[in-house]
Structures are given as structure tokens and as C-alpha cells.
mmCIF file of C-alpha atoms in Angstrom:
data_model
loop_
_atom_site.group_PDB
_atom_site.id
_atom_site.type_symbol
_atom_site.label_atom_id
_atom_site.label_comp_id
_atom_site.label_asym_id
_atom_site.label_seq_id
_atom_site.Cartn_x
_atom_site.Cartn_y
_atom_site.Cartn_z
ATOM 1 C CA UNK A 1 71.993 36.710 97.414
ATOM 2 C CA UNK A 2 74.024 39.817 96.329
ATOM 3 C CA UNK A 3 71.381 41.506 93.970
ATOM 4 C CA UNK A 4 72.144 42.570 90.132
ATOM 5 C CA UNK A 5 72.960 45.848 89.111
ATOM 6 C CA UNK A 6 73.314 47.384 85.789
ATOM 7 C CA UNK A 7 75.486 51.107 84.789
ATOM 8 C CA UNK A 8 74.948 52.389 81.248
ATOM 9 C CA UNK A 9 75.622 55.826 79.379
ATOM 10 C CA UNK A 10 74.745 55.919 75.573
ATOM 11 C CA UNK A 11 74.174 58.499 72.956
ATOM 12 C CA UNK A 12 71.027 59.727 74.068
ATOM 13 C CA UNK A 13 72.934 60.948 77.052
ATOM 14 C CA UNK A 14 75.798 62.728 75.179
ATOM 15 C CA UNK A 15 76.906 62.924 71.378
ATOM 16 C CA UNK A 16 77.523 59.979 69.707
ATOM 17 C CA UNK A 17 80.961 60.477 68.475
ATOM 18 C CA UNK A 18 81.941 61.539 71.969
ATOM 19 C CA UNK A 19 80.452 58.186 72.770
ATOM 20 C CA UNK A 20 82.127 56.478 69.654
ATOM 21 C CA UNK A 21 85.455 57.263 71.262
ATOM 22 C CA UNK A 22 84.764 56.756 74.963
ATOM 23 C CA UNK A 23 83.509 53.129 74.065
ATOM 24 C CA UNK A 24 86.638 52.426 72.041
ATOM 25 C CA UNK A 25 88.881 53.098 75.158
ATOM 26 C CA UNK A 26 86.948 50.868 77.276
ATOM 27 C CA UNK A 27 86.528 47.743 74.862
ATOM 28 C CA UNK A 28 90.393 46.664 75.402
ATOM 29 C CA UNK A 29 89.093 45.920 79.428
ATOM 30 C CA UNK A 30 86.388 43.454 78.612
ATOM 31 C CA UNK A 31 88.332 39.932 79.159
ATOM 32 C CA UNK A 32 89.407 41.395 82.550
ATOM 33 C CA UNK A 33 85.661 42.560 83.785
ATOM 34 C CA UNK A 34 84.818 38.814 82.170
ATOM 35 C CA UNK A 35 86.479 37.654 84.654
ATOM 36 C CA UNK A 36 85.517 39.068 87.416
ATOM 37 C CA UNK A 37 81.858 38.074 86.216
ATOM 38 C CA UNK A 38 81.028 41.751 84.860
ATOM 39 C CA UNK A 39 79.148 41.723 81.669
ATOM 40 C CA UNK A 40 80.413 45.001 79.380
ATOM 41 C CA UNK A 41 78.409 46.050 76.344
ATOM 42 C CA UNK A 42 80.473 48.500 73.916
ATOM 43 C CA UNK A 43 78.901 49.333 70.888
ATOM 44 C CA UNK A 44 80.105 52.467 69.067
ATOM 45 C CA UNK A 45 76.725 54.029 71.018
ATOM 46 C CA UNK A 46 77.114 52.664 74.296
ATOM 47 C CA UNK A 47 79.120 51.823 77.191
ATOM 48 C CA UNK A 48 77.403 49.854 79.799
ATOM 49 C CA UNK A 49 78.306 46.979 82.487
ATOM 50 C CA UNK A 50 75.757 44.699 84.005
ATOM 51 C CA UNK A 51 76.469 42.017 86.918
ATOM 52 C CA UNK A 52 75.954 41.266 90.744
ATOM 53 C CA UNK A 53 76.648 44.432 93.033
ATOM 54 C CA UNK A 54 79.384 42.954 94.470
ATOM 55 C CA UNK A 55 81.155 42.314 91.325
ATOM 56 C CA UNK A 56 80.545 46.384 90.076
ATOM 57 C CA UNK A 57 81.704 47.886 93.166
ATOM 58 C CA UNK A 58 84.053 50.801 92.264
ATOM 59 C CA UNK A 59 84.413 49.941 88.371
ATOM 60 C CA UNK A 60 82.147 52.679 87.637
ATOM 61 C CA UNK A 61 84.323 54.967 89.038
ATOM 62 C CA UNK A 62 86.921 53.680 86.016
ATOM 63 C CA UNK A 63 84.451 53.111 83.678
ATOM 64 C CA UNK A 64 82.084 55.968 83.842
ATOM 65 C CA UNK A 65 84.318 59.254 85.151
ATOM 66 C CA UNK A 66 83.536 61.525 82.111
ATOM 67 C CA UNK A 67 79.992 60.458 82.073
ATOM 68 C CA UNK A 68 76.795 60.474 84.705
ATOM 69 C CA UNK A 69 75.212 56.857 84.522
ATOM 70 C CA UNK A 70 72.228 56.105 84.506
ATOM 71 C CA UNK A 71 71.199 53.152 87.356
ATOM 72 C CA UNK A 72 69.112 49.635 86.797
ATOM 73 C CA UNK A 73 68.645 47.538 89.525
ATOM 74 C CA UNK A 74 67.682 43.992 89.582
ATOM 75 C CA UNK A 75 67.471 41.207 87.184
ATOM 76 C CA UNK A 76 64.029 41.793 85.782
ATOM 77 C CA UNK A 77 65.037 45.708 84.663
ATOM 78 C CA UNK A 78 68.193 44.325 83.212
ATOM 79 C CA UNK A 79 66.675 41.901 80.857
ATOM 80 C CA UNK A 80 64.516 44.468 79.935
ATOM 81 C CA UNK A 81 67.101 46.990 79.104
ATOM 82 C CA UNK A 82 68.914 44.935 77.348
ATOM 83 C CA UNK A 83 66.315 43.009 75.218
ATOM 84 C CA UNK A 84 65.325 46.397 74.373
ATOM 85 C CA UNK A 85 68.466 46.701 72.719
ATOM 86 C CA UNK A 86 68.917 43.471 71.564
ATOM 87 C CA UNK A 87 65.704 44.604 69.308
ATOM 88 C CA UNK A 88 67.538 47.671 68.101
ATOM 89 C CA UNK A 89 65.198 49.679 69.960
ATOM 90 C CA UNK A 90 67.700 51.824 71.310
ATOM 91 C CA UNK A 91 70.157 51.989 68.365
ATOM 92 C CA UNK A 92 70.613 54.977 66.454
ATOM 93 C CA UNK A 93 69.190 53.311 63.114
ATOM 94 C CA UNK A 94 66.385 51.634 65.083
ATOM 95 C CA UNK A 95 65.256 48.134 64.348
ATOM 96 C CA UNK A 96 69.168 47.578 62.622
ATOM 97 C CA UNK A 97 69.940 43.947 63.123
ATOM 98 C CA UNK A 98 73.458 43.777 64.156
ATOM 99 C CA UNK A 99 72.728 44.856 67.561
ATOM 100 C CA UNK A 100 71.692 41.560 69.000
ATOM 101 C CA UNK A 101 75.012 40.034 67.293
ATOM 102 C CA UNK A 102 77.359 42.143 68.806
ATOM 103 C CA UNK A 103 74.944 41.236 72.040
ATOM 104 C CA UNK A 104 75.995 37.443 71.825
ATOM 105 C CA UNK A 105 79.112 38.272 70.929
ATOM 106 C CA UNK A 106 80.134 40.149 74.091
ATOM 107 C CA UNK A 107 78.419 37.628 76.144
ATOM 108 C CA UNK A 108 81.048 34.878 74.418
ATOM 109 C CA UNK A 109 83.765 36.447 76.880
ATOM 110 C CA UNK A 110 81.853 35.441 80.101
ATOM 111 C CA UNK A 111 81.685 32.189 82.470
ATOM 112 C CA UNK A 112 78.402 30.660 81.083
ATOM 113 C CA UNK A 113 77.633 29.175 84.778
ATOM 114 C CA UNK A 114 77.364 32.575 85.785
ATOM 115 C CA UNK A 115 73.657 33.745 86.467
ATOM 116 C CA UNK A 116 74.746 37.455 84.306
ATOM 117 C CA UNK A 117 75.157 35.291 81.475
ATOM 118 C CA UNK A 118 72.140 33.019 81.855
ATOM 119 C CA UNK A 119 70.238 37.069 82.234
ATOM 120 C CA UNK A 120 71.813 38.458 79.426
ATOM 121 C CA UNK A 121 71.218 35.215 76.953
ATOM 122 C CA UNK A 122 67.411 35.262 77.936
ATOM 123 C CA UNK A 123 67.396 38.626 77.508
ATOM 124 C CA UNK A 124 68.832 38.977 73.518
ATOM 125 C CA UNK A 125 66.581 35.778 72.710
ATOM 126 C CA UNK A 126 63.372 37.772 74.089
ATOM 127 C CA UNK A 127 64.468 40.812 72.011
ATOM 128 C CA UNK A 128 65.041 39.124 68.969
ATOM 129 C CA UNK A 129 62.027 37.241 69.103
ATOM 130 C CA UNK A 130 59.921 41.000 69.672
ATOM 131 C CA UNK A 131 61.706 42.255 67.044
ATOM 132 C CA UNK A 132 60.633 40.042 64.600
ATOM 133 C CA UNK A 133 57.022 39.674 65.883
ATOM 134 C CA UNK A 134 56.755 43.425 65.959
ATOM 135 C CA UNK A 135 58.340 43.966 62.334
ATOM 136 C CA UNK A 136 60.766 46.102 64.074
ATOM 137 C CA UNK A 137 63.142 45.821 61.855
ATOM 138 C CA UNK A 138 65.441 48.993 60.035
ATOM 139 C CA UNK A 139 63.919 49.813 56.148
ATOM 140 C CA UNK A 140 66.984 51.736 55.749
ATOM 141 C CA UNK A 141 69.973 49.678 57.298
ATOM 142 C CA UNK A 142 73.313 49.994 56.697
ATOM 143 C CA UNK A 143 73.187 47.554 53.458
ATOM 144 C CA UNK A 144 70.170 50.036 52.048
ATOM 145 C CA UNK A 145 71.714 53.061 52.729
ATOM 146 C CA UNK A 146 74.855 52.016 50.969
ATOM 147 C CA UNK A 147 72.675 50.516 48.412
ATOM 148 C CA UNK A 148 71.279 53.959 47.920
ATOM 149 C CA UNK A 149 74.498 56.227 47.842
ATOM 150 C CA UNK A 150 75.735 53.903 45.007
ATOM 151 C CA UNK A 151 72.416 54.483 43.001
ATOM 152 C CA UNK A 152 72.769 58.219 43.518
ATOM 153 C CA UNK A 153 76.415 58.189 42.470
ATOM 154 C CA UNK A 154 75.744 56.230 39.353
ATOM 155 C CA UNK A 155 72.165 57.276 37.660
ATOM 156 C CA UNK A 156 70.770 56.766 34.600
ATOM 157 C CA UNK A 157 71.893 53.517 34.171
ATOM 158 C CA UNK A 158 75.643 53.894 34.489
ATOM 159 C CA UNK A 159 77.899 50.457 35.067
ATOM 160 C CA UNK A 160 80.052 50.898 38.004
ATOM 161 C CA UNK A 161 83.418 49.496 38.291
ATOM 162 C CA UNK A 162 84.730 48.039 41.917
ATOM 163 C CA UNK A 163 83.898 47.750 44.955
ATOM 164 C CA UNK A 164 86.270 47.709 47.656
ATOM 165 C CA UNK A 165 85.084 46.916 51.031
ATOM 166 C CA UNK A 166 87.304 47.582 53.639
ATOM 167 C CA UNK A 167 87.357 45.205 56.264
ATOM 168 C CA UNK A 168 85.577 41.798 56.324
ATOM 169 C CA UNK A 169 84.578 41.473 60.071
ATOM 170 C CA UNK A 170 81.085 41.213 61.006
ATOM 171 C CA UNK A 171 79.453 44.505 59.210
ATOM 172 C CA UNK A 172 81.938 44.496 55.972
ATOM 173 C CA UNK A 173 80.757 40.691 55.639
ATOM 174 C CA UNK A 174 77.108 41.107 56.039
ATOM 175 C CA UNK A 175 76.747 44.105 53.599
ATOM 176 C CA UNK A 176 78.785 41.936 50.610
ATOM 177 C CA UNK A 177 76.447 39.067 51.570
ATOM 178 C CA UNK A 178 73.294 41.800 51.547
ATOM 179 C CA UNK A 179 73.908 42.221 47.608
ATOM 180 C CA UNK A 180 75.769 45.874 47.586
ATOM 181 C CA UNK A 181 78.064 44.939 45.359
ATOM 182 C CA UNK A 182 75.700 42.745 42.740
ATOM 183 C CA UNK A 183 75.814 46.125 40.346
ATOM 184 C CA UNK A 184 79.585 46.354 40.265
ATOM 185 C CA UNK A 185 81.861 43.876 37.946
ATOM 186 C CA UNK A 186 83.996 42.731 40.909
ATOM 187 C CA UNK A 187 84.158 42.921 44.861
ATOM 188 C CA UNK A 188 87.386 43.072 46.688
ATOM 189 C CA UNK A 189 87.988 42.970 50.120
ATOM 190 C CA UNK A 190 90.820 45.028 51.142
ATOM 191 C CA UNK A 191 92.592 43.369 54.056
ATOM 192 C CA UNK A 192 95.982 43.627 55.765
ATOM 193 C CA UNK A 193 96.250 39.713 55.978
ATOM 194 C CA UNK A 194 94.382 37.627 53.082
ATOM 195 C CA UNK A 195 95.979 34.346 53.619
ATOM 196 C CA UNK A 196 94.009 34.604 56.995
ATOM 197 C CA UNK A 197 90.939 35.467 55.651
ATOM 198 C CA UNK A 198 90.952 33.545 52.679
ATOM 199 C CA UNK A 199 90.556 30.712 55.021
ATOM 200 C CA UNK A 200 87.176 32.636 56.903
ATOM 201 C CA UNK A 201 85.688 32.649 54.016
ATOM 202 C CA UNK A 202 85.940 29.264 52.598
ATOM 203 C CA UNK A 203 82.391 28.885 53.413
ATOM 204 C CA UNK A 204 81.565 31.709 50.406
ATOM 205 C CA UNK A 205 81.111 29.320 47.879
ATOM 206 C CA UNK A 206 78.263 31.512 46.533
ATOM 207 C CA UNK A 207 79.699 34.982 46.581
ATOM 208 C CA UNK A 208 82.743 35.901 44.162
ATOM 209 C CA UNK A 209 84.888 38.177 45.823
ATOM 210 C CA UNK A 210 89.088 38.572 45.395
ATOM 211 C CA UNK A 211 91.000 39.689 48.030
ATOM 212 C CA UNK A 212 94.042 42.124 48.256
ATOM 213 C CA UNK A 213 96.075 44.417 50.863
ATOM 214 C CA UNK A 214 95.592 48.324 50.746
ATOM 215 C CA UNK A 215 99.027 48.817 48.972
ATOM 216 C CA UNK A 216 98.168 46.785 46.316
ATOM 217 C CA UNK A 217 95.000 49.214 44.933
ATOM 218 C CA UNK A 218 95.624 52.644 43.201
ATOM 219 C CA UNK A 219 97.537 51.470 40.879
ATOM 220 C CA UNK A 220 95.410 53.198 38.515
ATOM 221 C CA UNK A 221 92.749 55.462 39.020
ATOM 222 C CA UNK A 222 88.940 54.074 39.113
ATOM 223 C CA UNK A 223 86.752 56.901 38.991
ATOM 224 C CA UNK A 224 83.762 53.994 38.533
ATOM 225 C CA UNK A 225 85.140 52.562 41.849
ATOM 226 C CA UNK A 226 83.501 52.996 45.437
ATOM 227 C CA UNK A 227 84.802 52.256 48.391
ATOM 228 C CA UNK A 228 83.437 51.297 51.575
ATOM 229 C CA UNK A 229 84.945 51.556 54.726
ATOM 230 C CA UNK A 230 83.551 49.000 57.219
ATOM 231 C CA UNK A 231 86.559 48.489 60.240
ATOM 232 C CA UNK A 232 87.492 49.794 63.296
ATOM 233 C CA UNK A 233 90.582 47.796 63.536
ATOM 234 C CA UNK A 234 93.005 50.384 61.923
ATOM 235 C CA UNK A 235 96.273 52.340 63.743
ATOM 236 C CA UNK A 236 98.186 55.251 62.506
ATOM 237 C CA UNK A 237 100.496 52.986 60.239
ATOM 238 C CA UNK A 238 97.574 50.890 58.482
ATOM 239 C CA UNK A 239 95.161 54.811 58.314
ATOM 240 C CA UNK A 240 98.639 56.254 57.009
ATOM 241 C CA UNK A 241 98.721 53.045 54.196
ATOM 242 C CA UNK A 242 95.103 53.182 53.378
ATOM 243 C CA UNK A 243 94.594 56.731 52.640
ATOM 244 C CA UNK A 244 97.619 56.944 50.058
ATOM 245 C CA UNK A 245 96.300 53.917 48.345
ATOM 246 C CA UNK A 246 92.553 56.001 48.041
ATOM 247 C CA UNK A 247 94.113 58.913 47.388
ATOM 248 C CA UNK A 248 96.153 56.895 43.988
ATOM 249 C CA UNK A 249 92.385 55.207 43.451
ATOM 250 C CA UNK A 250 90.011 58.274 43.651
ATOM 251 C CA UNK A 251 87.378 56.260 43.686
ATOM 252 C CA UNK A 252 84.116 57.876 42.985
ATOM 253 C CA UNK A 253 82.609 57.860 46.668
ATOM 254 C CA UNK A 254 84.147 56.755 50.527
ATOM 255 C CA UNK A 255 81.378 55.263 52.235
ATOM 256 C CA UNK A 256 83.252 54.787 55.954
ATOM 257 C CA UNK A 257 80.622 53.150 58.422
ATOM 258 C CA UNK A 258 83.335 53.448 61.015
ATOM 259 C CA UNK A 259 81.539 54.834 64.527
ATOM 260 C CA UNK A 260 85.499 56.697 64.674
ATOM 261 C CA UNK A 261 86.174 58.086 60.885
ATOM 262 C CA UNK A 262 89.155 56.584 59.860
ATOM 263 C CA UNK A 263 90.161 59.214 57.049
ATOM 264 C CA UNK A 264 90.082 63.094 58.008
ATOM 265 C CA UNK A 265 88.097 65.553 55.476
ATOM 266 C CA UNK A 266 91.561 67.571 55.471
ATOM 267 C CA UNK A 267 93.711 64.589 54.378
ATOM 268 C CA UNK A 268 91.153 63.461 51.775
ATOM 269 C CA UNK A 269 89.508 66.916 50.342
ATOM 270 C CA UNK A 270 89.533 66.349 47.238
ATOM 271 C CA UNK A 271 87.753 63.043 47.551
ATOM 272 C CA UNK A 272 83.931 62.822 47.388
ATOM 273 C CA UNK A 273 84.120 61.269 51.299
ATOM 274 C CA UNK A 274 81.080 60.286 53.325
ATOM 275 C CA UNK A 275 81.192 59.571 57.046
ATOM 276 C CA UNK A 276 78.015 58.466 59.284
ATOM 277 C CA UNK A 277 77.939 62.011 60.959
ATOM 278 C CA UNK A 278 77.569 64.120 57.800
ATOM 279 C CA UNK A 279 74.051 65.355 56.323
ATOM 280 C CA UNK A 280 73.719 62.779 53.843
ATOM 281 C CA UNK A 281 74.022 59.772 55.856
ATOM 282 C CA UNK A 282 72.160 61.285 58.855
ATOM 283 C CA UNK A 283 68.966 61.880 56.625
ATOM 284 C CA UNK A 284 68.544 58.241 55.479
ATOM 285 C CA UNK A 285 68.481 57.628 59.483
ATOM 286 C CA UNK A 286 65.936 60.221 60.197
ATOM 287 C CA UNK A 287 63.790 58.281 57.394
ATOM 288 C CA UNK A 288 64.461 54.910 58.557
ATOM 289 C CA UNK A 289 63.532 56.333 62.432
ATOM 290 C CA UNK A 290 60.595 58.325 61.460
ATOM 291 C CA UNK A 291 59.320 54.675 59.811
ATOM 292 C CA UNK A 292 59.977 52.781 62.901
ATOM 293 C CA UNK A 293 58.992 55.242 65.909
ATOM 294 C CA UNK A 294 55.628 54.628 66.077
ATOM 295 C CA UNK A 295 56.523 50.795 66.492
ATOM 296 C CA UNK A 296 58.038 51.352 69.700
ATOM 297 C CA UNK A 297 55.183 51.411 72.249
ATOM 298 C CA UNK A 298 54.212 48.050 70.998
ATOM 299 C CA UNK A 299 57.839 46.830 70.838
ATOM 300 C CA UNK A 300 58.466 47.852 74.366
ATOM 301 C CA UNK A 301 54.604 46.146 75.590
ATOM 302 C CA UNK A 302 55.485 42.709 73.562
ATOM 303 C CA UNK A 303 59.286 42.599 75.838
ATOM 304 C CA UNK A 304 57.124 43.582 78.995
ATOM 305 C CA UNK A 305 54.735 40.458 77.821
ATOM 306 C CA UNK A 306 57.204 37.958 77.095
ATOM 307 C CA UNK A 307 59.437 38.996 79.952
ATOM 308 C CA UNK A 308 56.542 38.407 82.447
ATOM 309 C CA UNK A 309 55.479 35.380 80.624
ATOM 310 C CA UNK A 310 59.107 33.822 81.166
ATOM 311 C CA UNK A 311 59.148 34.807 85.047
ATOM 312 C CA UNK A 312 56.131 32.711 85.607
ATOM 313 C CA UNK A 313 57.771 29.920 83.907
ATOM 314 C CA UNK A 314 60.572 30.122 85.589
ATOM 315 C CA UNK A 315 59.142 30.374 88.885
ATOM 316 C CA UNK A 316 56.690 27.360 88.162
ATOM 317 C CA UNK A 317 59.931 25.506 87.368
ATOM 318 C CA UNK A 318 61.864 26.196 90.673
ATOM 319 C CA UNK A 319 61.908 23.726 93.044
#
């Protein structure tokens, strides 16, 4: 049997914006490696593709020619790895929970008869299940950093206005459903298409949002307003759209959680604008990690445990 073999880079091993953009370029590929039973993981951090030997020969090559990989080899270090990150151990906000959704997600695209998939499945259900055992799990996610900003912009008791979250895929609908926008007199999703998601979020019968296209705001300027940024999905005519309508809104703070910045400092310098990579955003994570570091021997020893513990099952189980 052709044994399993696993090539990652991630932003321990370079910057993270460089690896922001390099995992962008490589996402469009993943139905095609799918098929050819390669599982690829790109998360604005990472770039990494896991699957029998046969099945990687010569995609690295493709894949990995700006970068040196780093090498796992066989099934056991691969469900490690990636239960490791399935518990947001090797995130950049460690213990943040969308990790092991994104996880699942990618694995969606592959043959589920295919033993990479039966690998990677074990391995997000062992990581999730440390995670929560451990208390791994991010004080200062993306939902409480946000939370925070919009505290700091508005002390003392002021009301805010709006807020506009732009984008409602995964991220844009978990922070709305997290309670960021419970101080503010109305949500609105800002979307390109809300017919379409008017109908993804039928099941919101307990959250009270409206929903509008970027042209449609800045009709009038909401200095009470903040905006959050939380897509990746945006080309040069939609960027071009949606920082005229900000620039009409001046909203009191841009909060983009894009791994890529949509806007650029230039276009929007007189806007207060805050991306992941500046000062402000970077100390919250050196909080949140200074928290959680000390978590990670044990986090690391429970995955060893349970790993082991499922091997011996599994072997006891074989015919």
C-alpha cells in the first residue's frame, strides 16, 4: 500500500501576508487536487496538501515553488498535524474556533471512500474534542476583539449608530450571531446579491438584520457607524464600488478581518481604517496568545493520548 504523505508551509515559516496571498492563488485548484484524491488545506495562514505518495508526486513542485516545505510522512503524523490545527493550535489567534470549520469544509470537496478523507475526518474530530477538554479555546477571538475596538471607539456610554458587516459567509455570520452588533440600533449586511442571501438566512428568525448592496450606503454620512469588513470574495470592480460607498459613509472605524486588505491606507487616509496587520489588532493577539501558550504542552499530550487511544481501537477492530 502506497504510504501517506503530507507537504505544508504556513506563517511560522514566512510572513503571514506573504502567506495570505500565496494561499489565495492556490485555493482556485482544490476541486482538481479533489479529484485526484489530494486533500488541500488553504487558510489565509497556510498552504498544505495531504494524500497517498502516489497521488502528490510532482504537485509540490506547482504548489510549493516560492516556498521550502516542510515533510510528514505517514498517516499517524498526519492526523496529528492536522488535529493540531483543527484545535487552533497552530493558528495565529490560538485556540480561535473557525479553524476546524474551514477543516470540514475543505474535506467536503473530497471522495469520502477515500482513506485521506476517513484520516483527515478522524483527525478534526480528535482536535476538536482536545480543544474543548483542554479549554483551548481563544479569550480574544475575532468576535472579542471587534467587540473591543467598538467599546474603545465609543466610551463613556456613547450610542452607536450601524453596523455594517461586510460579507455574510462563514466569519461575517458568526460574529453578527456572537452579539457585536447588540450595542448598535441596526445591523446590515452589505452584500452584492441579497435576494440570494435573504434566502441563507431564513433560518435567522432570532437575529434582526436588513440587508443592502454597497451602492446603496453613503447616502449620508454616519460618523456613529462602523464597519466591518469580513470577505475575501471581492475583485477590482466590487473593491472599486465598496470603497466609494465608505468613503460617502465615513463611518467611525473599518474593522477589515480580510487575511488580503481589501481597502489600501492611500485610497482611504482619511478614514480611521484598521487591518489585522496593524499595531492595534496585533496586540489583542499577543494577549489572547500569551493566555493560551502555556496550554499547549498539554494540548499537544491530550492529541498524542487520544490519537494512540484510537489506533488501538482501530487495530482491535481489523479483521
Amino acid at each position: 500500500m502506497s504510504k501517506f504523505l503530507g507537504l505544508y508551509v504556513d506563517h511560522q515559516m514566512t510572513s503571514p501576508f506573504a502567506m495570505a496571498q500565496h494561499s489565495a492563488k492556490i485555493k482556485p485548484i482544490a476541486n482538481d487536487l479533489a479529484r485526484s484524491g489530494v486533500f488541500l488545506v488553504t487558510t489565509c495562514l497556510r498552504v498544505e496538501i495531504y494524500g497517498q505518495e502516489h497521488a502528490l508526486r510532482n504537485i509540490d513542485n506547482t504548489i510549493f515553488s516560492d516556498f521550502s516545505s516542510e515533510r510528514i510522512e505517514g498517516a499517524a503524523a498526519i492526523t496529528q498535524r492536522l488535529a493540531e490545527i483543527a484545535s487552533g493550535a497552530h493558528s495565529q489567534i490560538l485556540g480561535e474556533n473557525y479553524i476546524s470549520d474551514q477543516l470540514a469544509k475543505a474535506i467536503e470537496l473530497l471522495d469520502p471512500n477515500l482513506p485521506i478523507f476517513q484520516i483527515a475526518r478522524l483527525a478534526i474530530d480528535i482536535g476538536r474534542a482536545s480543544r474543548e477538554r483542554q479549554r483551548f479555546i481563544a479569550p480574544f477571538n475575532y468576535d472579542q476583539i471587534v467587540r473591543d475596538i467598538i467599546a474603545d471607539r465609543f466610551p463613556n456610554g456613547e450610542l452607536p449608530d450601524r453596523l455594517y458587516m461586510i460579507g455574510a459567509g462563514m466569519l461575517g455570520r458568526e460574529l453578527i450571531r456572537s452579539g457585536v452588533g447588540d450595542r448598535f440600533r441596526s445591523t446590515v449586511i452589505v452584500t452584492r446579491n441579497p435576494k440570494n442571501l435573504r434566502k441563507r438566512l431564513r433560518a435567522w428568525t432570532d437575529i434582526d438584520v436588513a440587508l443592502t448592496r454597497p451602492a446603496e450606503i453613503g447616502h449620508a454620512i454616519e460618523p456613529r457607524s462602523i464597519v466591518v469588513i469580513a470577505t475575501a470574495d471581492v475583485n477590482d470592480e466590487y473593491q472599486a464600488i465598496l470603497q466609494n460607498a465608505l468613503l460617502r459613509l465615513e463611518p467611525r472605524t473599518i474593522v477589515d478581518l480580510s487575511s488580503i486588505p481589501v481597502l489600501s491606507k492611500a485610497a482611504v487616509r482619511k478614514l480611521n481604517y484598521i487591518t489585522m496587520y496593524d499595531e492595534e489588532f496585533l496586540q489583542f493577539i499577543d494577549r489572547n496568545n500569551k493566555h493560551l501558550a502555556p496550554k499547549l504542552p498539554l494540548l499537544f499530550s491530550d492529541i498524542e493520548a487520544t490519537l494512540r487511544a484510537a489506533q488501538i481501537y482501530i487495530s482491535a477492530k481489523a479483521p
